PDB file of N, CA and C and ligand atoms in Angstrom:
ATOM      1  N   UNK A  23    -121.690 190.905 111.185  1.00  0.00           N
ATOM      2  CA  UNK A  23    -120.521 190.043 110.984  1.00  0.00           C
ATOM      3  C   UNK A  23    -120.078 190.057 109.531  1.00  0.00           C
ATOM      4  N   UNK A  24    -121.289 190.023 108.525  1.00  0.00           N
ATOM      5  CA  UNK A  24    -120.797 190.219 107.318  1.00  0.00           C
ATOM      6  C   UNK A  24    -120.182 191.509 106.843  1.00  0.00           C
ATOM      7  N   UNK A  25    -120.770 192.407 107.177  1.00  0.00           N
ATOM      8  CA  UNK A  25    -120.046 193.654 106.908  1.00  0.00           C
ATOM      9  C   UNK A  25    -118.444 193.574 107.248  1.00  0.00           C
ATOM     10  N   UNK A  26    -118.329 193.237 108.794  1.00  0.00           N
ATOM     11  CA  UNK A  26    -117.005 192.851 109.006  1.00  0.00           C
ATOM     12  C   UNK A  26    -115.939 192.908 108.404  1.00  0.00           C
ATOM     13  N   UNK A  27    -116.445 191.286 107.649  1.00  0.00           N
ATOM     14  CA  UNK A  27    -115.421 190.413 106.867  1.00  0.00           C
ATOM     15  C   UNK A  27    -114.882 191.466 105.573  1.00  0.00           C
ATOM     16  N   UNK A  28    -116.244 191.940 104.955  1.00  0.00           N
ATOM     17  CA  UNK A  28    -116.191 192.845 103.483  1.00  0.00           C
ATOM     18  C   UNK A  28    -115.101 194.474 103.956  1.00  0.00           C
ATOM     19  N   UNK A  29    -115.458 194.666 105.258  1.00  0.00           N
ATOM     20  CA  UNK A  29    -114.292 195.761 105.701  1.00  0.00           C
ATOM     21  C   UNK A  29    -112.894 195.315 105.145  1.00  0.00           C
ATOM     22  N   UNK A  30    -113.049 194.310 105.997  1.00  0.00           N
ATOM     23  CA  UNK A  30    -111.744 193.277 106.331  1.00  0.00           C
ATOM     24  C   UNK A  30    -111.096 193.268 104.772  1.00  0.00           C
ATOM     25  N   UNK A  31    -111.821 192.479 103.880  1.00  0.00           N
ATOM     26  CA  UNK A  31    -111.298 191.696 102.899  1.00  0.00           C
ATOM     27  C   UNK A  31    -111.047 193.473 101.884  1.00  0.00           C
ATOM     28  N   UNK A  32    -111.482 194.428 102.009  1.00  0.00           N
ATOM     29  CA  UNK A  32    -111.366 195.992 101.427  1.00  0.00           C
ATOM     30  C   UNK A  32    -110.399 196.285 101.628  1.00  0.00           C
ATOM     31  N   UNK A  33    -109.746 195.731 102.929  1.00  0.00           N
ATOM     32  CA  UNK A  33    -108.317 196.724 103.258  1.00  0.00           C
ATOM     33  C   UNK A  33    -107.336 196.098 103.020  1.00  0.00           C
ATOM     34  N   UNK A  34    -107.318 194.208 103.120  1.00  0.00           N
ATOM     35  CA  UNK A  34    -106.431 193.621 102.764  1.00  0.00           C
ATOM     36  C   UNK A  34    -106.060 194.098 101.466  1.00  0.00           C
ATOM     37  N   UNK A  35    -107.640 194.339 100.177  1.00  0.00           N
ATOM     38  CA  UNK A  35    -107.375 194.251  98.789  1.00  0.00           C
ATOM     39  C   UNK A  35    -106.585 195.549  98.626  1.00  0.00           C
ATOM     40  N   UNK A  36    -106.774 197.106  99.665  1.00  0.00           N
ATOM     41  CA  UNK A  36    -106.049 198.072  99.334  1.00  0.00           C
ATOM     42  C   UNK A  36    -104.591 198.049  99.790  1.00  0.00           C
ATOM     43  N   UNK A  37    -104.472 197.147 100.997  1.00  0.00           N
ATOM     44  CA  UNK A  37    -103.043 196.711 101.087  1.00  0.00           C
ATOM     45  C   UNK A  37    -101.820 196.217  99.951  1.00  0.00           C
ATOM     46  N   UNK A  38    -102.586 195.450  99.466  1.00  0.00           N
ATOM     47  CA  UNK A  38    -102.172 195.008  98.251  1.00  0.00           C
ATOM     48  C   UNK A  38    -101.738 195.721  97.394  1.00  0.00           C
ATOM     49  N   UNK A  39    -103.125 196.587  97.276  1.00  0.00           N
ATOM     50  CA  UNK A  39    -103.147 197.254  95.955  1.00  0.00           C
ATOM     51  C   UNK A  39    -102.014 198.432  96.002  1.00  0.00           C
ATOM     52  N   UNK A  40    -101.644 198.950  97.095  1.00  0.00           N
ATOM     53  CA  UNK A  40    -100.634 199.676  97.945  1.00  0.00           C
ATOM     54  C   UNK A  40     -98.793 199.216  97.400  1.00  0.00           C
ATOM     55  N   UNK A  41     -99.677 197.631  98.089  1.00  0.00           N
ATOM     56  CA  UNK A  41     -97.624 197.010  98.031  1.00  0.00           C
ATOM     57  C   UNK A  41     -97.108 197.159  97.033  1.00  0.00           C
ATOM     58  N   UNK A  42     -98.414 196.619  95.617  1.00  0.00           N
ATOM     59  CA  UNK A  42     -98.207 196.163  94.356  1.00  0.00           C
ATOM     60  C   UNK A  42     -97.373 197.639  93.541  1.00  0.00           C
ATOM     61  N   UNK A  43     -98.032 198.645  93.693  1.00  0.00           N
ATOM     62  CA  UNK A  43     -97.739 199.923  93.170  1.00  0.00           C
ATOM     63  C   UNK A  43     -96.398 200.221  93.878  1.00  0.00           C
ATOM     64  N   UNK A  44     -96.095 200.290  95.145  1.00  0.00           N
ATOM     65  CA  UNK A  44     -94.813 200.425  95.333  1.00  0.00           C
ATOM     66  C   UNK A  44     -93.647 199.603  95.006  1.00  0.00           C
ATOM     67  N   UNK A  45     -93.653 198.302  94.880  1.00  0.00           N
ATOM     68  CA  UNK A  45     -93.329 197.711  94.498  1.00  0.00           C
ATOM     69  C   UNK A  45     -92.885 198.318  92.888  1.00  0.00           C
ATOM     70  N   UNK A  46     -93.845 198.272  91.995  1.00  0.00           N
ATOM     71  CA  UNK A  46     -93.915 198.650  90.671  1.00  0.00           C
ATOM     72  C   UNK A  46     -92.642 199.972  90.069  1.00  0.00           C
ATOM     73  N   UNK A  47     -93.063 201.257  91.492  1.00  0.00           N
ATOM     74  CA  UNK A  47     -92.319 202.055  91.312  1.00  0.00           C
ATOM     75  C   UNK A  47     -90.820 202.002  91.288  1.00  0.00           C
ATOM     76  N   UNK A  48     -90.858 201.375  92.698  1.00  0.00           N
ATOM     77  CA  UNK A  48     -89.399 201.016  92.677  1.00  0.00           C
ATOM     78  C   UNK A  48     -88.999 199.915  91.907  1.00  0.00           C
ATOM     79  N   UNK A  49     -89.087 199.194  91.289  1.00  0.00           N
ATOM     80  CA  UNK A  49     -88.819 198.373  90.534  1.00  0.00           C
ATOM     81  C   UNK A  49     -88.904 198.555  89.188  1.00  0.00           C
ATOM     82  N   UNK A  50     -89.528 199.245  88.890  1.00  0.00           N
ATOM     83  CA  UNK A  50     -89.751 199.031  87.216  1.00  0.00           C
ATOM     84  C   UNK A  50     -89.630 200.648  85.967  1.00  0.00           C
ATOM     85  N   UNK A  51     -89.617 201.551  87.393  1.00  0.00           N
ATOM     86  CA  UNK A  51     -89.647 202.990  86.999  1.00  0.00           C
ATOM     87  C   UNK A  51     -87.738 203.684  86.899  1.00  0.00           C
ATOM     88  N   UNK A  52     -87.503 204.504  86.240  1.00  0.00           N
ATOM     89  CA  UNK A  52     -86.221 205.154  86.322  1.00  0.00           C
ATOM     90  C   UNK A  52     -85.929 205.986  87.822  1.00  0.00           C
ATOM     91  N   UNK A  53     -87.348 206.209  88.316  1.00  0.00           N
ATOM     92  CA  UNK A  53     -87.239 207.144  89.356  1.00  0.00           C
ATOM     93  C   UNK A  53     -86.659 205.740  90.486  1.00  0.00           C
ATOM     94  N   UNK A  54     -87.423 204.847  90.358  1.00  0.00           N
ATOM     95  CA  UNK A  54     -87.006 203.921  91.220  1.00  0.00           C
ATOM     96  C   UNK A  54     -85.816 203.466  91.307  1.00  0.00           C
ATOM     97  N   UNK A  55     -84.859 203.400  90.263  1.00  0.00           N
ATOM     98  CA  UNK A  55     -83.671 202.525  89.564  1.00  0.00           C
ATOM     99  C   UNK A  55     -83.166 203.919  90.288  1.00  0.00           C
ATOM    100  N   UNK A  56     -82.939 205.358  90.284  1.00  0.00           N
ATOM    101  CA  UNK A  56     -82.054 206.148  90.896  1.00  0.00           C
ATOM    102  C   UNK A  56     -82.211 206.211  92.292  1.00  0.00           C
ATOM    103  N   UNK A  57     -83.314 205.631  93.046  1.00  0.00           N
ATOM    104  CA  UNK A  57     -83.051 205.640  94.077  1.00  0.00           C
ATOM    105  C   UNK A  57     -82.352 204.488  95.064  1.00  0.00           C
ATOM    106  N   UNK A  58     -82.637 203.673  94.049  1.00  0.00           N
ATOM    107  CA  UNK A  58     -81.773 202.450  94.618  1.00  0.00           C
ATOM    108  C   UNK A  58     -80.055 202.197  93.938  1.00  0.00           C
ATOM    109  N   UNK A  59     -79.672 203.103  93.435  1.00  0.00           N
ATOM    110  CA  UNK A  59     -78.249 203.600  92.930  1.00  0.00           C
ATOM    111  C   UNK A  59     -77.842 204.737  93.985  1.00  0.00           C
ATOM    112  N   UNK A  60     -78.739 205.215  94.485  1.00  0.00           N
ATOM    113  CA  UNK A  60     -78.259 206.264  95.337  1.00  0.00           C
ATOM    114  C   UNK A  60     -78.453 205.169  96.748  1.00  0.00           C
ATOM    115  N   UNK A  61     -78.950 204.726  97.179  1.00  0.00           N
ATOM    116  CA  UNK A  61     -79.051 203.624  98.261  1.00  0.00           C
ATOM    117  C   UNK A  61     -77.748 202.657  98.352  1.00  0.00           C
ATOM    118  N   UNK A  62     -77.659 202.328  97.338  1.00  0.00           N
ATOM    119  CA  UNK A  62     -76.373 201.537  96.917  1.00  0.00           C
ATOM    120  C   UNK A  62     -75.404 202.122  97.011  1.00  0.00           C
ATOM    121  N   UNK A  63     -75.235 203.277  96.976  1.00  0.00           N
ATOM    122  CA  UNK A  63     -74.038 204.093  96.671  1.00  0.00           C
ATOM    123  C   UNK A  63     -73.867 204.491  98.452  1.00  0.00           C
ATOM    124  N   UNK A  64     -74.798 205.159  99.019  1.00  0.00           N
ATOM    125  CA  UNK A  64     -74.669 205.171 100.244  1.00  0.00           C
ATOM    126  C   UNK A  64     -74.211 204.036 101.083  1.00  0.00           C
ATOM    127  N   UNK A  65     -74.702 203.129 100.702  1.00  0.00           N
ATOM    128  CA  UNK A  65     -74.227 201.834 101.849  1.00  0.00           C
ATOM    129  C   UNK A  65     -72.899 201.819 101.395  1.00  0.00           C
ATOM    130  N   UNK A  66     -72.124 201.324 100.511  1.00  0.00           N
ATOM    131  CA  UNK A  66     -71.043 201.500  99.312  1.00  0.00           C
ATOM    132  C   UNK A  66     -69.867 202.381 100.501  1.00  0.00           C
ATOM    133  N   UNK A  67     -70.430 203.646 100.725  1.00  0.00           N
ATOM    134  CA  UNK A  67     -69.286 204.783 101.144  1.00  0.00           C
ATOM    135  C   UNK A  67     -70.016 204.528 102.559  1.00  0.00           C
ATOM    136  N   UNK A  68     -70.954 204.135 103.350  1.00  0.00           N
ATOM    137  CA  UNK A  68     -70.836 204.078 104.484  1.00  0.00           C
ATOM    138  C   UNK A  68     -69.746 202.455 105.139  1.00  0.00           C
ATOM    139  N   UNK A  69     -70.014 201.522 104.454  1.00  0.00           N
ATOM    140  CA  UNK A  69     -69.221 200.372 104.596  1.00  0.00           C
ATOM    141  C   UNK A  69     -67.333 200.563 104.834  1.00  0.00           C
ATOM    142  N   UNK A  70     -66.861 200.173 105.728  1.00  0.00           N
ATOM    143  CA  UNK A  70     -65.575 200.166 105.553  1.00  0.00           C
ATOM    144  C   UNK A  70     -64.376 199.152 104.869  1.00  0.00           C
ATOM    145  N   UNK A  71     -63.167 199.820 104.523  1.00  0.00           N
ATOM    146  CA  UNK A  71     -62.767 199.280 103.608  1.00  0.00           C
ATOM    147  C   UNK A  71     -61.560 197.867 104.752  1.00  0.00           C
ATOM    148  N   UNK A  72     -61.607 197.156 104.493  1.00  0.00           N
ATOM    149  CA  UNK A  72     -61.014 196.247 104.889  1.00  0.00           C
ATOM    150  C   UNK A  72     -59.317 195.581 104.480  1.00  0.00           C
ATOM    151  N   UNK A  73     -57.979 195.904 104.740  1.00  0.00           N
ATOM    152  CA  UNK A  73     -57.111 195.547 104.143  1.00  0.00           C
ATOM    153  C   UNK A  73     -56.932 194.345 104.821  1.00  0.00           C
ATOM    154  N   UNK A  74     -56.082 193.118 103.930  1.00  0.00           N
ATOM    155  CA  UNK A  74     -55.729 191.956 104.796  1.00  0.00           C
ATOM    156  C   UNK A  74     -54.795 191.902 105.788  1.00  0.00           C
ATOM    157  N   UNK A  75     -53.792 193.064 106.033  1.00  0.00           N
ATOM    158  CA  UNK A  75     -52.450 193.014 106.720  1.00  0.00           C
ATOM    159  C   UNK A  75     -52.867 194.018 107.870  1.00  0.00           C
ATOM    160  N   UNK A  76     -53.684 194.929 107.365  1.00  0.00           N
ATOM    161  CA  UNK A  76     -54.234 196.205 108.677  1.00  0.00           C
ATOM    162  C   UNK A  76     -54.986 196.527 109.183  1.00  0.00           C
ATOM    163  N   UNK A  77     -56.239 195.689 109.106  1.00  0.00           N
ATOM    164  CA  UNK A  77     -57.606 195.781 109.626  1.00  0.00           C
ATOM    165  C   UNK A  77     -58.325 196.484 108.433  1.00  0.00           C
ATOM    166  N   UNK A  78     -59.408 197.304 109.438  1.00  0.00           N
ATOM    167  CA  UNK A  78     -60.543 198.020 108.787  1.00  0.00           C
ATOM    168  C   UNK A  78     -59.912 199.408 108.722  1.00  0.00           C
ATOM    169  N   UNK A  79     -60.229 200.143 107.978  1.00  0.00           N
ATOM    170  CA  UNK A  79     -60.088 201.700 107.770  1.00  0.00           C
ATOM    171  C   UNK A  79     -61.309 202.484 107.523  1.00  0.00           C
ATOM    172  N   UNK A  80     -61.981 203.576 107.665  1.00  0.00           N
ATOM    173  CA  UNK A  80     -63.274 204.071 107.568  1.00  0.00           C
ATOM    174  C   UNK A  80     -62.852 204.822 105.436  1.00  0.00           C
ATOM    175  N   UNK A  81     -63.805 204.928 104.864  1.00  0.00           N
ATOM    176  CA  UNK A  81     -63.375 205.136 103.869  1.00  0.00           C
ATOM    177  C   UNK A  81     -62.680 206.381 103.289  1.00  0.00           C
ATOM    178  N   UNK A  82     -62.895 207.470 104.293  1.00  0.00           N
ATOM    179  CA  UNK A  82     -62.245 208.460 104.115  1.00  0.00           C
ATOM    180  C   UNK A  82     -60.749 208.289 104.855  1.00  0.00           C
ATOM    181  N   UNK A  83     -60.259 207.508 105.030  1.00  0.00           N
ATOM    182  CA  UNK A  83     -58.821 207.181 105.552  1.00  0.00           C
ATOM    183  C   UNK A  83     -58.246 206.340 104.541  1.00  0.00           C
ATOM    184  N   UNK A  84     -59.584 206.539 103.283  1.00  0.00           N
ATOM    185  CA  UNK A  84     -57.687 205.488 102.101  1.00  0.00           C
ATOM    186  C   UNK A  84     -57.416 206.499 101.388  1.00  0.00           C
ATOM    187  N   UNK A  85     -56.276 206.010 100.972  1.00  0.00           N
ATOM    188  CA  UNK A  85     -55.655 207.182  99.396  1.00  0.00           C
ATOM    189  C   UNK A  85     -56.111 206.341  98.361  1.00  0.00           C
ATOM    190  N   UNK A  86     -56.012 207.041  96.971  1.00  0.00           N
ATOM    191  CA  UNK A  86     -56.779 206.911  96.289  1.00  0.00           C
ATOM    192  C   UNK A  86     -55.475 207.056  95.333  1.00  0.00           C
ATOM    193  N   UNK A  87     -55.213 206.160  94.748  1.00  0.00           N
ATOM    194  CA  UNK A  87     -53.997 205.821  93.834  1.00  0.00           C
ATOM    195  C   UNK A  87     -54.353 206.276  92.377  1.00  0.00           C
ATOM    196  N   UNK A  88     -53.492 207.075  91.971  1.00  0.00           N
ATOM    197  CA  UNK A  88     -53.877 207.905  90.077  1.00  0.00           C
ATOM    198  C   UNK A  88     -54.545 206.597  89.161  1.00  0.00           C
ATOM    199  N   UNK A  89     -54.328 205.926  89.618  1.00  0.00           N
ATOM    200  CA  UNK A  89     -55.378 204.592  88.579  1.00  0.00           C
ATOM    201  C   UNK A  89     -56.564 204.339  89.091  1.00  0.00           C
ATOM    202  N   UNK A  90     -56.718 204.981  90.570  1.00  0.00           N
ATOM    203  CA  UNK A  90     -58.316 204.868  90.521  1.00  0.00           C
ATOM    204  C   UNK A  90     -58.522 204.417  91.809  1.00  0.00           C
ATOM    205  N   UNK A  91     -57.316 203.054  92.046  1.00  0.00           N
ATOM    206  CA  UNK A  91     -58.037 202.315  93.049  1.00  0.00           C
ATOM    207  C   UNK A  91     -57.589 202.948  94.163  1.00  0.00           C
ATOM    208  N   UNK A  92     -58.139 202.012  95.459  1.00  0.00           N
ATOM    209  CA  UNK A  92     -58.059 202.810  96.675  1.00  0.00           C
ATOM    210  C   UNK A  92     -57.089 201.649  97.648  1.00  0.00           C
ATOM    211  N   UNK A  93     -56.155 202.223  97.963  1.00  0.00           N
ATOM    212  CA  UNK A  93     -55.401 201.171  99.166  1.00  0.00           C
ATOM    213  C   UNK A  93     -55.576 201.698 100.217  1.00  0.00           C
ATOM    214  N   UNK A  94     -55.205 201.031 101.621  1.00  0.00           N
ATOM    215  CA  UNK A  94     -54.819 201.626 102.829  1.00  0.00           C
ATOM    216  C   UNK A  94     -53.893 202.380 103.111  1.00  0.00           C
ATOM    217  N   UNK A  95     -53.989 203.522 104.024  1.00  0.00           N
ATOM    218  CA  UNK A  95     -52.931 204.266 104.345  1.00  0.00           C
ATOM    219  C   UNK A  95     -51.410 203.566 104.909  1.00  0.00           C
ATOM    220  N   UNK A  96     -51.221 202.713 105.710  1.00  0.00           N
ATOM    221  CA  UNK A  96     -50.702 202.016 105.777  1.00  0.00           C
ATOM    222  C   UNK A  96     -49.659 201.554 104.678  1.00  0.00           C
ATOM    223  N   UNK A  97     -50.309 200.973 103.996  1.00  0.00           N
ATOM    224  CA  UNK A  97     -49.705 200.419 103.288  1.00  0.00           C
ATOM    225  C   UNK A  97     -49.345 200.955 101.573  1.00  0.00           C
ATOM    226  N   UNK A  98     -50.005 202.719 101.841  1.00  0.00           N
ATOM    227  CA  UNK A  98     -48.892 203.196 101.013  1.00  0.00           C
ATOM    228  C   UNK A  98     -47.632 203.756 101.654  1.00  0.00           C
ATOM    229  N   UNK A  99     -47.811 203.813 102.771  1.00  0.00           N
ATOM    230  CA  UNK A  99     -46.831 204.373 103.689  1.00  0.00           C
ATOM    231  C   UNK A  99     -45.710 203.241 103.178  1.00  0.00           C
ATOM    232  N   UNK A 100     -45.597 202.245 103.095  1.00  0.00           N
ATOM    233  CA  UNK A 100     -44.902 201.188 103.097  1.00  0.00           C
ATOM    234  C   UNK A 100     -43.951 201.089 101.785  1.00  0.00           C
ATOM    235  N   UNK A 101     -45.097 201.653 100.860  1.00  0.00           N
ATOM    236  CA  UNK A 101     -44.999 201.168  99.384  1.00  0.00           C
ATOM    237  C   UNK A 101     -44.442 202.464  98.658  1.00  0.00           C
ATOM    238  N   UNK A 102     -44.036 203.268  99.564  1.00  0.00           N
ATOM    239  CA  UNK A 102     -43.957 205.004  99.412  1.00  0.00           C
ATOM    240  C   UNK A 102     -42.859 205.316  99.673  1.00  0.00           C
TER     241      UNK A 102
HETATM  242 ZN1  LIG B   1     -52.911 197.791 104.589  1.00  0.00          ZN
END
């Protein structure tokens, strides 16, 4: 039974010792900081863009106006 517990309480401590380091990486390392810029960036361009007058648009359906920003098709059609 004692052995058991000392299994037991070994794997919790390598669990840990596991989370703590990943944790660490992603958090505190440059390698980590680019992968969560690239994570970010993915959700970012998978998310759709939402106008108030025309619904949702997927993001490859806006134009992209010489200043940068991005409107709905729609509503350069309008503005065009
Ligand atoms: Zn619109």
């Amino acid at each position: 039974m004692r052995v058991i517990l000392i299994d037991l309480l070994y794997i919790v401590a390598i669990g840990l010792a596991v989370a703590t380091l990943g944790s660490a990486l992603w958090l505190r390392t440059p390698w980590g900081l680019r992968r969560r810029q690239v994570q970010n960036r993915r959700r970012a361009e998978r998310s759709e863009f939402r106008c108030a007058v025309h619904g949702t648009f997927p993001q490859e359906a806006l134009v992209r106006l010489p200043t940068g920003e991005r409107v709905c098709p729609r509503c350069y059609e309008e503005t065009a």
